[in-house]
Coordinates of C-alpha atoms and ligand atoms in Angstrom, one line a residue:
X1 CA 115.6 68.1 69.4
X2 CA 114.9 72.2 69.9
X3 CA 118.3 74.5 70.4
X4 CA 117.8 78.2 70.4
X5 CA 120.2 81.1 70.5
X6 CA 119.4 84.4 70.2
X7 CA 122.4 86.6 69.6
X8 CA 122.5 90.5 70.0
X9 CA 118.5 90.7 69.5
X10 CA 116.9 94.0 69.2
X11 CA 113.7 95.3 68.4
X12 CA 112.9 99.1 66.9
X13 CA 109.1 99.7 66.1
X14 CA 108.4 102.8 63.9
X15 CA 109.4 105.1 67.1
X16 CA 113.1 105.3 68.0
X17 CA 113.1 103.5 71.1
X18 CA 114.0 99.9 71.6
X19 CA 111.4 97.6 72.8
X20 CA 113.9 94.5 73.3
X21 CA 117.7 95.6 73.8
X22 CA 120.7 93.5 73.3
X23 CA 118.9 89.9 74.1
X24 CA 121.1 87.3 74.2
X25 CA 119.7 83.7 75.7
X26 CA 121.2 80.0 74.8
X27 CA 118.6 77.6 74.9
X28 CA 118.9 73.7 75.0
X29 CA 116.6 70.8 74.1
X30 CA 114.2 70.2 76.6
X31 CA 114.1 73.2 78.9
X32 CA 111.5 74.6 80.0
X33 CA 112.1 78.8 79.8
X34 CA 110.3 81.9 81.1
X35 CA 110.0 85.4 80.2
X36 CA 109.4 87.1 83.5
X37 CA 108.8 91.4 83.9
X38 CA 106.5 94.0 84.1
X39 CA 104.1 95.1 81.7
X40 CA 106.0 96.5 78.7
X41 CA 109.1 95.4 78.7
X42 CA 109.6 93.3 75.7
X43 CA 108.6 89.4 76.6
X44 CA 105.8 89.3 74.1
X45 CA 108.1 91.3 71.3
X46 CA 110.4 88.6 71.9
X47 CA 108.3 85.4 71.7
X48 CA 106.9 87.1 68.4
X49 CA 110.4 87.5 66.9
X50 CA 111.4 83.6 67.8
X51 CA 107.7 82.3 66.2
X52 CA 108.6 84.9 63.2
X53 CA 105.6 86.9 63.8
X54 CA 107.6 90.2 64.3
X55 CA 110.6 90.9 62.7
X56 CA 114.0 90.8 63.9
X57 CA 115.5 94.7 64.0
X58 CA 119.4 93.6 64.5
X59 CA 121.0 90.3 65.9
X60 CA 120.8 87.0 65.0
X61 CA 118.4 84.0 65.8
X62 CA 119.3 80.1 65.4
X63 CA 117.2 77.4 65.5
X64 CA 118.7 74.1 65.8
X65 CA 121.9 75.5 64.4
X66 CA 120.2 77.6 61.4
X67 CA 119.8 81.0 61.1
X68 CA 117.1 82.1 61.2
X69 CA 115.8 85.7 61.3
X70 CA 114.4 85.7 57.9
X71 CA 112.3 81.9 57.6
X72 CA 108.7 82.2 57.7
X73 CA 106.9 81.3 60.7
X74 CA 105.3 77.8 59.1
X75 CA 109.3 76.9 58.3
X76 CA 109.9 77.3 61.9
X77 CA 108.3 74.2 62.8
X78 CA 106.9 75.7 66.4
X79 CA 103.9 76.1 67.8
X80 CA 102.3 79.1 69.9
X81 CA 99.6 79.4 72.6
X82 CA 98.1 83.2 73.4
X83 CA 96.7 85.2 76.1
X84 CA 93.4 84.5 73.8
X85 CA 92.8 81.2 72.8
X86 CA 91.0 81.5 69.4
X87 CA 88.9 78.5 69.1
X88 CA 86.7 78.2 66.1
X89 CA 83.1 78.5 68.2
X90 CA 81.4 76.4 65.1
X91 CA 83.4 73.7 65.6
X92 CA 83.7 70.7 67.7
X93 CA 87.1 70.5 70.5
X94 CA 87.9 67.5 67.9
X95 CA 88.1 69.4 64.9
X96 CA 89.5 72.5 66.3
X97 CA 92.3 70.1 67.5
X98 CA 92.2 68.3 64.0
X99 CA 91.9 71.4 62.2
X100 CA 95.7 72.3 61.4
X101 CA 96.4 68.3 60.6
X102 CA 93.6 68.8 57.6
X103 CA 94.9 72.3 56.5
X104 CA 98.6 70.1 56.3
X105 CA 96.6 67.3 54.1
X106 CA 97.4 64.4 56.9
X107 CA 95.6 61.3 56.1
X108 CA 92.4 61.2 58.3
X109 CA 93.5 57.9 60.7
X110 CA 97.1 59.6 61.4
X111 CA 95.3 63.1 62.5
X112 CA 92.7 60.8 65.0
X113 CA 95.6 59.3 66.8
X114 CA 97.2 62.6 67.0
X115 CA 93.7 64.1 68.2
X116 CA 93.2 61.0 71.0
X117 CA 96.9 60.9 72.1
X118 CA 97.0 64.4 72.7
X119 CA 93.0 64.8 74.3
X120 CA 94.6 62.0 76.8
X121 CA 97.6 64.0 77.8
X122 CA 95.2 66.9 78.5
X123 CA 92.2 64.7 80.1
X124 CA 90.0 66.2 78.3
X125 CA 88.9 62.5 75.9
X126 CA 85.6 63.1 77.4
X127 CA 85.0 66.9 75.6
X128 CA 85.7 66.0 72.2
X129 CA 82.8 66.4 70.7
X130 CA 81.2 69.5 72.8
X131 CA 81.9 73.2 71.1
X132 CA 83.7 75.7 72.5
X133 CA 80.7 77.5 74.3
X134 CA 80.1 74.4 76.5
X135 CA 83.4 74.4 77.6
X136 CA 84.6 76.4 80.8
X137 CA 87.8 78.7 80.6
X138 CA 90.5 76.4 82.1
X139 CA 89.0 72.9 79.6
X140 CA 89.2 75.8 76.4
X141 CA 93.2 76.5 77.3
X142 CA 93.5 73.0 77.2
X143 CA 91.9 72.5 74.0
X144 CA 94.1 75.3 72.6
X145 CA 97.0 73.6 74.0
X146 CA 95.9 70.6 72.1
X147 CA 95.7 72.4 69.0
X148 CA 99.2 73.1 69.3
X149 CA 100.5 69.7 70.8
X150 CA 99.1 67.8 68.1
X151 CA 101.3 69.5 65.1
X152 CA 104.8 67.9 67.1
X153 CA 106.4 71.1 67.7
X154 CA 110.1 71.8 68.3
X155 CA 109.4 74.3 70.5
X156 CA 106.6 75.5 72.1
X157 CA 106.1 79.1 72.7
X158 CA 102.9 80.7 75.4
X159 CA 102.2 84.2 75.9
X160 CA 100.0 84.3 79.0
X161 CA 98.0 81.5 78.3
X162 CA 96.8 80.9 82.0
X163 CA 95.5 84.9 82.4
X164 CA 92.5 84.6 81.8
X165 CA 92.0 81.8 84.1
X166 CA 91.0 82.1 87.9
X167 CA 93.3 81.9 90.7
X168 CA 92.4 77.7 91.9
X169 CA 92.4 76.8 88.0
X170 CA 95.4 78.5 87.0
X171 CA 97.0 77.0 89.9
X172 CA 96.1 73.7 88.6
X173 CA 97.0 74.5 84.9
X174 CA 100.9 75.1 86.7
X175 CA 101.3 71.8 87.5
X176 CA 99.1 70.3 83.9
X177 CA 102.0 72.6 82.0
X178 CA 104.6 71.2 84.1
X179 CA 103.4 67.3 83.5
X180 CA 102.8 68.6 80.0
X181 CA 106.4 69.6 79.6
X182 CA 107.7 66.3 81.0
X183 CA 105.4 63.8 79.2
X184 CA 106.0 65.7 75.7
X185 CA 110.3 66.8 76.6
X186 CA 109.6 69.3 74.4
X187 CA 112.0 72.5 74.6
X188 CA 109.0 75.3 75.8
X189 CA 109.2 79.3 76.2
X190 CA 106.8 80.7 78.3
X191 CA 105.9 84.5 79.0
X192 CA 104.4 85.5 81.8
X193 CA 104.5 88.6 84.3
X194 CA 103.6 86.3 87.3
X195 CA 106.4 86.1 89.4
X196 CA 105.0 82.7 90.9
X197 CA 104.2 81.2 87.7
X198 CA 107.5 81.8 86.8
X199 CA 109.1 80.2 89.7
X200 CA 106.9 77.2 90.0
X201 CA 107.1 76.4 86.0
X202 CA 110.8 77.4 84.6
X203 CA 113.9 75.3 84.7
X204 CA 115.0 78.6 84.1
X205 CA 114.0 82.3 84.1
X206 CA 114.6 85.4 82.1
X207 CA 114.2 88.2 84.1
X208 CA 113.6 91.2 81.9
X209 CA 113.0 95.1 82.8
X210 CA 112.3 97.4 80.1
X211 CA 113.8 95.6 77.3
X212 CA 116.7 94.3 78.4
X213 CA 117.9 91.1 80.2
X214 CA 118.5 91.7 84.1
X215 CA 119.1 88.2 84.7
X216 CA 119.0 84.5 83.7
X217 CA 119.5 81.5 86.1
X218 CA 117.2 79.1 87.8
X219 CA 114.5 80.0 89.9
X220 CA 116.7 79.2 93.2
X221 CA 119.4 81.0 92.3
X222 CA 117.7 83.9 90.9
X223 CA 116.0 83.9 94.8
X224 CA 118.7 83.8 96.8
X225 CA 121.6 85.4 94.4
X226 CA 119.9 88.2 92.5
X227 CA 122.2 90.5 90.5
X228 CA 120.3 93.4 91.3
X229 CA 117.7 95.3 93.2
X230 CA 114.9 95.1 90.7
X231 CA 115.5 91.1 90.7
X232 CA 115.8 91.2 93.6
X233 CA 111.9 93.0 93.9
X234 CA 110.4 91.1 91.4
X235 CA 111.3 87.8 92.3
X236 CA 109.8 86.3 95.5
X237 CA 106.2 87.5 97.2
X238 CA 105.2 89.5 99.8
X239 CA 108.8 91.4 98.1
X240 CA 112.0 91.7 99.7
X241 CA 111.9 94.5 102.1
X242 CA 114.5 97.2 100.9
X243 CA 116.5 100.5 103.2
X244 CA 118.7 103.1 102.4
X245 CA 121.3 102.8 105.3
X246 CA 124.4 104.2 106.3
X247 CA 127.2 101.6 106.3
X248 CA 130.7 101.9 108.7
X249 CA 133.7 100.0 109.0
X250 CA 136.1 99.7 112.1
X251 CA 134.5 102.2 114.1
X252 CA 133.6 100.4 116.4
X253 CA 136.3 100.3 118.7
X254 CA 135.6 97.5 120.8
X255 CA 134.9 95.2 117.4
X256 CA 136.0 96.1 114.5
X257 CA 133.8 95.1 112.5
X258 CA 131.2 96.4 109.6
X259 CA 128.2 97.3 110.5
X260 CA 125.0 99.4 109.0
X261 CA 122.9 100.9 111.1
X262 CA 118.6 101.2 110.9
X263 CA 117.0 103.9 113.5
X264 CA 120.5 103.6 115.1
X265 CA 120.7 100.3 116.1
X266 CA 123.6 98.7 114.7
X267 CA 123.7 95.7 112.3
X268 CA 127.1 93.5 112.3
X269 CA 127.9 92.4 109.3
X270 CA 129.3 88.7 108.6
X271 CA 133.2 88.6 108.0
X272 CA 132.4 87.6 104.5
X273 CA 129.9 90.3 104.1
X274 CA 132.5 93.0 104.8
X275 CA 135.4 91.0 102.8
X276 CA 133.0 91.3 99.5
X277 CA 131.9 95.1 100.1
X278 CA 136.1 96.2 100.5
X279 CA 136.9 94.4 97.4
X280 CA 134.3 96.5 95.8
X281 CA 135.7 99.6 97.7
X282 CA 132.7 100.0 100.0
X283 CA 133.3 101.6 103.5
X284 CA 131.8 104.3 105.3
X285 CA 128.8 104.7 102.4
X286 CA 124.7 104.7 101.7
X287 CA 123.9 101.4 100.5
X288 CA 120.7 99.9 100.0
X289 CA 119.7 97.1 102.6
X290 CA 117.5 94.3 101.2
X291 CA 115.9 91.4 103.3
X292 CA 113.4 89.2 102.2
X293 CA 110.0 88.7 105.1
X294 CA 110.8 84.8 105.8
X295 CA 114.7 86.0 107.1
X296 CA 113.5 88.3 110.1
X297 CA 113.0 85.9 112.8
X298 CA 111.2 86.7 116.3
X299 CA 112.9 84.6 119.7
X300 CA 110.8 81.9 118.8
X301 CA 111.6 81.7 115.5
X302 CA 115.5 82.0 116.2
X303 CA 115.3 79.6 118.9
X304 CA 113.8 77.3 117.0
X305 CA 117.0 77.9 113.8
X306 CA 119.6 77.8 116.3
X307 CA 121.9 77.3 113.8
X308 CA 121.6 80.5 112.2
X309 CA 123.5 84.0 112.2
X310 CA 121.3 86.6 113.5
X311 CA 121.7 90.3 114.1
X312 CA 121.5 92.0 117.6
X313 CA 117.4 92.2 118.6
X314 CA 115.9 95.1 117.5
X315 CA 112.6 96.0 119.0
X316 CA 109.7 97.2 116.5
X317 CA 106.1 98.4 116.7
X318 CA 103.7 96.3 114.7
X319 CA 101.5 97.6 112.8
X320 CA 99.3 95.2 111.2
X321 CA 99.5 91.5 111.4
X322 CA 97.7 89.6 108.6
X323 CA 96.9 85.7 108.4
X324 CA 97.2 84.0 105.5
X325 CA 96.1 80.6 107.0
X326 CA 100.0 78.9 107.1
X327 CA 101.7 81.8 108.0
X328 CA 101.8 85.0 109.8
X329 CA 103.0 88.4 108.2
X330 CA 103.6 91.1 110.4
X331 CA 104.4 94.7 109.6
X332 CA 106.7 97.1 111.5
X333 CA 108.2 100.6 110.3
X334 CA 111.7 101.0 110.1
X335 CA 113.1 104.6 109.5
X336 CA 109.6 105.4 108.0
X337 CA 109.7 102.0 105.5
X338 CA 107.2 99.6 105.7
X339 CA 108.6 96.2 106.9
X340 CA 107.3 92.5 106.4
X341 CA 108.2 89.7 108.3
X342 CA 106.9 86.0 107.5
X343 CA 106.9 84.9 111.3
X344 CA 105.5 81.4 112.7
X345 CA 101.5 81.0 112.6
X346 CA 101.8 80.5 116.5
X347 CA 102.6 84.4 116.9
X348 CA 100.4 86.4 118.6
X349 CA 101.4 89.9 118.4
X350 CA 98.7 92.5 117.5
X351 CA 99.3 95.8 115.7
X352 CA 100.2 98.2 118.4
X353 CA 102.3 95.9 120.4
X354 CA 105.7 95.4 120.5
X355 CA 108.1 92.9 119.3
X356 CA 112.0 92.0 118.6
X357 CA 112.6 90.9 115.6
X358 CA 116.6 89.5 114.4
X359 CA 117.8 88.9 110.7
X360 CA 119.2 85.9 109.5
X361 CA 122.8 87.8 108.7
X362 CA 123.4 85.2 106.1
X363 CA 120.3 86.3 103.8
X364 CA 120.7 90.2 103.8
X365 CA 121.4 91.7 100.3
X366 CA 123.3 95.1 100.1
X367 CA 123.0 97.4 96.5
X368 CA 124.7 100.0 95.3
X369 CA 122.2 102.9 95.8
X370 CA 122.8 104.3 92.4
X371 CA 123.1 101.0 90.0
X372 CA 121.5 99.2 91.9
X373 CA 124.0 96.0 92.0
X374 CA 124.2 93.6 94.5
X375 CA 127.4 94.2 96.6
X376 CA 127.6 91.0 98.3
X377 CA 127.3 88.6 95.6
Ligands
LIG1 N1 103.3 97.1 67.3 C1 103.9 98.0 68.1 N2 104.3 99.2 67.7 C2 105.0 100.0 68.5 N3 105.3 99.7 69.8 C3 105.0 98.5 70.2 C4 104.3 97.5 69.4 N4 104.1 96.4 70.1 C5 104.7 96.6 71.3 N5 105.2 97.9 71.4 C6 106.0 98.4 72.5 O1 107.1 97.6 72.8 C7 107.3 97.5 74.2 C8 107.2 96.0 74.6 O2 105.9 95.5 74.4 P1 105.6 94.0 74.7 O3 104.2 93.7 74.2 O4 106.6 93.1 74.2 O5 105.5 94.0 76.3 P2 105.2 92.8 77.3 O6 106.4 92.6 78.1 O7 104.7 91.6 76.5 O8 104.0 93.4 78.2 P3 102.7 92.8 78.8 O9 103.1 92.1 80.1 O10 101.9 94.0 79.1 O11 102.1 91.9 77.8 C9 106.2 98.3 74.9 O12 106.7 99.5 75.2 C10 105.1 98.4 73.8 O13 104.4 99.6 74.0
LIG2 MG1 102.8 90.7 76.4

């Protein structure tokens, strides 16, 4: 049983400016939690302030219902993997595994069925008496996760631990960490700047830009509901597509509906669309105009969603058209903005050739060209 809450958290190193702003985060037992954001904005800081390795500048943390901020990191009964697994290199995997049990005094039978039990979850029963420099990178992280499974965390914090690891292996680590997490039901926090890690691993993600908390939800939601633009980036790959646009309301005479415009053509909005931009006092204004590559749709990609809502056709230039074995991702310009569209591996179009291409009117995202907000959540 692992509860966390972290209440008003800030971090101040010597210089004045904050490396973690205002964090605020309720965790319950068993989820499985990721720190998601660029390089330098506070996820490490954070994990180090929950393990007790850095203190806490202002704010409050709880562990199962205790405060805190001030108990050594051994009180804290949790265990953390790095970026750079330190195994001991003149030791076995056994006793690097064992090692913490022996520091800790725990009779020698109890640490081997700790040892076994955890070198079965990891598959790795077969390495136990190699060293370290026999081992390749992805069968080391496992030992180190070993090391830290075998003192019965609360809560397990990871800072990277799959970085160093090649694309196929860390790809298999995912799903390991995921079995991991359900086998053990331990409450884990996980830091990462991988946007796919983050989505394939957390029941929920903590989307952080420099220092400060843009959003917590589940990966889905955070995908199709971000609150803002830089979610809105971050999350989801090739990125959303993004266009400053000029939006209208009612001029149309024939229609009166909303509608943006891109190199002229118009784009009607959906009724609900419009409803959600006049509550927020939007008409006649710049907005930003964000849609992700697998919600532009060519005619044979509408016809085969008939069910969907799609803007009038609007004929592009392609530019460059890349395979990536499943799927198709062709480029366009739009008002000098590079465009990506996911299309249907069937597609032929070449770069120089053209094309109409229709959004799906019930996945566009409008922001608020100076804060950045979603409009039309
Ligand atoms: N010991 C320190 N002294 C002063 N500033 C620090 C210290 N450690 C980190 N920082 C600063 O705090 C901010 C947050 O750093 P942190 O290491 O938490 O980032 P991160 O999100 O883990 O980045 P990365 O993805 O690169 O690991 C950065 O601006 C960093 O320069
Ligand atoms: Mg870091």
């Amino acid at each position: 049983m692992s509860t966390l809450t972290l209440r008003n958290i800030c971090k101040r190193y010597q210089n004045d400016n904050y490396a973690v702003k205002d964090f605020n985060l309720e965790i319950s037992d068993q989820e499985f939690i990721i720190f998601v954001g660029p390089s330098g904005c506070g996820k490490s800081t954070t994990l180090r302030m929950i393990a007790g390795l850095e203190e806490i500048s202002g704010g409050e943390l709880w562990i199962d219902g205790e405060l805190s901020n001030y108990l050594e990191p051994k009180e804290r009964n949790l265990s953390m993997v790095f970026q750079n697994y330190a195994l001991y290199p003149n030791m076995t995997v056994y006793d690097n595994m064992a090692f913490a049990l022996k520091v800790r005094k725990m009779p020698k039978k109890q640490i081997d069925e700790k040892v076994q039990e955890a070198a079965r979850i990891l598959e790795i029963e077969h390495l136990l008496e190699r060293y370290p420099k026999a081992l390749s990178g992805g069968q080391k992280q496992r030992v180190a996760i070993g090391s830290a499974i075998v003192r019965n965390p609360k809560l397990f914090l990871m800072d990277e631990p799959l970085s160093n690891l090649d694309a196929k292996l860390r790809a298999q680590m995912r799903v390991e960490l995921s079995k991991l997490h359900k086998e053990l039901g331990t409450t884990m926090i996980y830091v990462t700047h991988d946007q796919t890690e983050a989505m394939t691993l957390g029941t929920r993600i903590v989307v952080m830009k420099a220092g400060e908390v843009s959003q917590v939800d589940s990966p889905q939601v955070l995908y199709q509901h971000p609150v803002n633009k830089f979610v809105a980036g971050f999350i989801g790959s090739p990125s959303m597509n993004f266009l400053d646009v000029s939006l209208y309301r009612g001029y149309d005479v024939e229609n009166q509906k909303t509608y943006l415009t891109i190199e002229d053509h118009p784009v009607y909005l959906l009724e609900k669309t419009a409803r959600l931009l006049k509550e927020k006092g939007y008409h006649r204004s710049k907005v930003t105009f964000g849609i992700r590559p697998e919600d532009i749709y060519t005619e044979e990609g509408k016809e085969a969603n008939p069910k969907l809502e799609y803007s009038e056709a609007m004929q592009v230039t392609i530019i460059a058209r890349e395979l990536l074995g499943a799927e198709v991702m062709l480029y366009f310009d739009l008002e000098g903005i590079q465009f990506c569209a996911r299309v249907e591996p069937e597609n032929q179009t070449r770069a120089g050739e053209k094309l109409k291409v229709y959004f799906d009117l019930n996945r566009i995202h409008l922001f608020d060209m100076e804060t950045e907000q979603t409009l039309n959540l």
